[in-house]
Short mmCIF file of C-alpha atoms in Angstrom, two decimals:
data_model
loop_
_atom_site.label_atom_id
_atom_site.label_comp_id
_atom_site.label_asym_id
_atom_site.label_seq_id
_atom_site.Cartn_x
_atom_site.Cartn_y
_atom_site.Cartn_z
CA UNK A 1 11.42 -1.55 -8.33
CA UNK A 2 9.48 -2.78 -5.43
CA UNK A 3 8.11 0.38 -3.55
CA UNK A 4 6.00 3.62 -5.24
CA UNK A 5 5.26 7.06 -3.49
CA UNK A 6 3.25 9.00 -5.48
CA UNK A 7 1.85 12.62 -4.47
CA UNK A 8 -1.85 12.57 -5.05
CA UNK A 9 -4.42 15.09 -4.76
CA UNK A 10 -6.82 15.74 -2.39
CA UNK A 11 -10.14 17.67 -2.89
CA UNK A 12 -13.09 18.40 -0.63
CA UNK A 13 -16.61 17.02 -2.51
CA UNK A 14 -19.33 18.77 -2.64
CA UNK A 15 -21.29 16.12 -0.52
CA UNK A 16 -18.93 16.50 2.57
CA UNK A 17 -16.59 13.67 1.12
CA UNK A 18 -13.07 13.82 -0.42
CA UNK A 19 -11.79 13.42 -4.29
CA UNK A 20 -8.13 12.07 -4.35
CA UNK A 21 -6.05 11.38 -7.78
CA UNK A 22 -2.92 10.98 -9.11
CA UNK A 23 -1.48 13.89 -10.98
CA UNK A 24 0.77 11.07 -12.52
CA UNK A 25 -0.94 8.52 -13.38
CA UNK A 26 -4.00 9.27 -15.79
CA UNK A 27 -7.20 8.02 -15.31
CA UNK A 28 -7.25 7.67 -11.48
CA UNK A 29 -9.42 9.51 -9.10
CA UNK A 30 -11.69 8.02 -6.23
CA UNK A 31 -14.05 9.72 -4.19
CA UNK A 32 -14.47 8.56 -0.75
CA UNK A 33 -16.67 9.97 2.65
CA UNK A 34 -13.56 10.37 4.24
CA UNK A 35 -9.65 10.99 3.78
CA UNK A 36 -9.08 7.31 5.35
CA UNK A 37 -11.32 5.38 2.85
CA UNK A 38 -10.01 7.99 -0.68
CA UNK A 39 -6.21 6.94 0.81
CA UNK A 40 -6.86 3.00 0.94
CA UNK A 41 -9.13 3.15 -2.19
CA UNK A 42 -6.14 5.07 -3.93
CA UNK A 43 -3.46 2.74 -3.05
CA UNK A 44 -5.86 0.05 -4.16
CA UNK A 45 -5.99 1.38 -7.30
CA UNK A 46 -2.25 2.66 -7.45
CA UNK A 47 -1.57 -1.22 -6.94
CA UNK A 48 -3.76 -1.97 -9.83
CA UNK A 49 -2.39 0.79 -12.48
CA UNK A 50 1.30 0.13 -11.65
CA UNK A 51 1.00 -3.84 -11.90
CA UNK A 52 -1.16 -3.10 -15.15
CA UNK A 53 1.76 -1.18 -16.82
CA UNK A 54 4.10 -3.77 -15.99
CA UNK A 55 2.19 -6.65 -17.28
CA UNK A 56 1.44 -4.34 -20.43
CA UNK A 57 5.76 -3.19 -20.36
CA UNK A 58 4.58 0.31 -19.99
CA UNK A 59 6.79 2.65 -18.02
CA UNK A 60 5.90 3.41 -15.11
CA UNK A 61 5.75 7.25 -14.55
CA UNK A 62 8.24 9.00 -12.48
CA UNK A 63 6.23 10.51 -9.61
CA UNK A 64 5.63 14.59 -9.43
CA UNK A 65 7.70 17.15 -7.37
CA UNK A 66 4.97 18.49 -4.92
CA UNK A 67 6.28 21.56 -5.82
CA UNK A 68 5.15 21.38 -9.59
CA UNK A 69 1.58 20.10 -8.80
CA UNK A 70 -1.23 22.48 -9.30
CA UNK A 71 -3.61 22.79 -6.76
CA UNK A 72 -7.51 24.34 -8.44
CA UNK A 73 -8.45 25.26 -4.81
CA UNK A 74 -6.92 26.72 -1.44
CA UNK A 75 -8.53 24.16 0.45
CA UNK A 76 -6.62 21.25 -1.95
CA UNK A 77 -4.05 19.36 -0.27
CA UNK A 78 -1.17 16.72 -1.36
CA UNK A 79 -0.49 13.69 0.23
CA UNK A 80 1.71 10.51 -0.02
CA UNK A 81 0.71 7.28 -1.22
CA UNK A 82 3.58 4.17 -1.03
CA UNK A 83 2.76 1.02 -2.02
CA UNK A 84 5.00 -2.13 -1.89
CA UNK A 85 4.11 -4.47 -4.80
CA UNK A 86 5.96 -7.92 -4.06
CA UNK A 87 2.68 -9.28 -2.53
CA UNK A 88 0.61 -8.60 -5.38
CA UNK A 89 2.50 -9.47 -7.97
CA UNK A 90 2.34 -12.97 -8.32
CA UNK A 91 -0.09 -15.41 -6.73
CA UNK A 92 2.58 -18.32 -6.12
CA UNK A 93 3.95 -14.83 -3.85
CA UNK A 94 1.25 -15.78 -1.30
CA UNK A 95 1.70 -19.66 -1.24
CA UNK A 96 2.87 -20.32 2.73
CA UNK A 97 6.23 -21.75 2.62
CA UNK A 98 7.83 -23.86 5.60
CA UNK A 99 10.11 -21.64 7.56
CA UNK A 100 12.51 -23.10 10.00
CA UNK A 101 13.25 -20.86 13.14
CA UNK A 102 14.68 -22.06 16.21
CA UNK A 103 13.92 -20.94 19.43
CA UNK A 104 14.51 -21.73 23.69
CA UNK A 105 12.54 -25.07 24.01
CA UNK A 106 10.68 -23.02 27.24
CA UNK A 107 9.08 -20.47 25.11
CA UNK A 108 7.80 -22.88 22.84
CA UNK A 109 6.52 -24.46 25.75
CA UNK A 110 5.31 -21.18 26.97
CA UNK A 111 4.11 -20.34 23.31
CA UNK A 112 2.16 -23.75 22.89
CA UNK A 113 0.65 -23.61 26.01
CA UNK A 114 -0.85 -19.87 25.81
CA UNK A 115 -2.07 -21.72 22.10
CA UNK A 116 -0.07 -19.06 20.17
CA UNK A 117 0.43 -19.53 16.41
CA UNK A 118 3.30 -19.32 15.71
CA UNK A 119 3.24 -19.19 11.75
CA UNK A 120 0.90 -16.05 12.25
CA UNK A 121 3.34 -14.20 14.98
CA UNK A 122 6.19 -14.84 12.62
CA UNK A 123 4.60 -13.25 9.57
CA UNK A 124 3.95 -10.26 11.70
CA UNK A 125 7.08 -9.95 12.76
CA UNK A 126 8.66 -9.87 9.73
CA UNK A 127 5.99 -7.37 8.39
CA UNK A 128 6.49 -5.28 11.28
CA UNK A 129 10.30 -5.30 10.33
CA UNK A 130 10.14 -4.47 6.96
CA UNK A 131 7.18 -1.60 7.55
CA UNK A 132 4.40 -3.71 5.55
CA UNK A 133 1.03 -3.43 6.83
#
């Protein structure tokens, strides 16, 4: 399986900053100043647990209804974490490979003479189109 979503949990700190975890996967929880840091922290570590229990043949758990999570406090919230593993799980993933793509000799006129790159507007495109950030 390539792509995750996992519920996790989200907690207001006592110091103004958030808790998040994973009701599924033990041992995670990070605590962040904000909701966007504890998110990209979480998938971080998501990324890490999930490629650890494959290299280890672990199973991987099978994420939480919503529904069945406990929440300890009324202002506790759920929220959705996806990761895609393909890039990080294998280095020789991230070697550049030559890509052949042909396009109107005008825009890579056009495209040459602007000095785009057009190794780096390709990869974009193709993460746009497939949703990877």
């Amino acid at each position: 399986m390539n792509t995750f979503i996992f519920p996790a949990v989200v907690e207001k700190a006592d110091d103004g900053g958030v808790g998040l975890y994973f009701p599924d996967v033990p041992g995670t929880a990070v605590l962040a100043p904000n909701i966007q840091t504890a998110v990209k922290d979480a998938k971080n570590m998501l990324i890490d647990c999930i490629l650890e229990m494959e290299h280890n043949n672990m199973a991987i758990p099978v994420p939480s209804d919503p529904d069945d999570i406990e929440l300890n406090d009324a202002s506790d919230r759920i929220v959705f974490v996806e990761v895609f593993l393909p890039p990080y799980r294998d280095a020789a993933a991230n070697k550049s490979v030559t890509v052949n793509c042909t396009v109107p000799q005008w825009l890579r006129d056009a495209g040459k003479d602007a000095e785009l790159n057009f190794s780096q507007l390709l990869q974009n495109s193709v993460k746009d189109a497939l949703g990877i950030k």
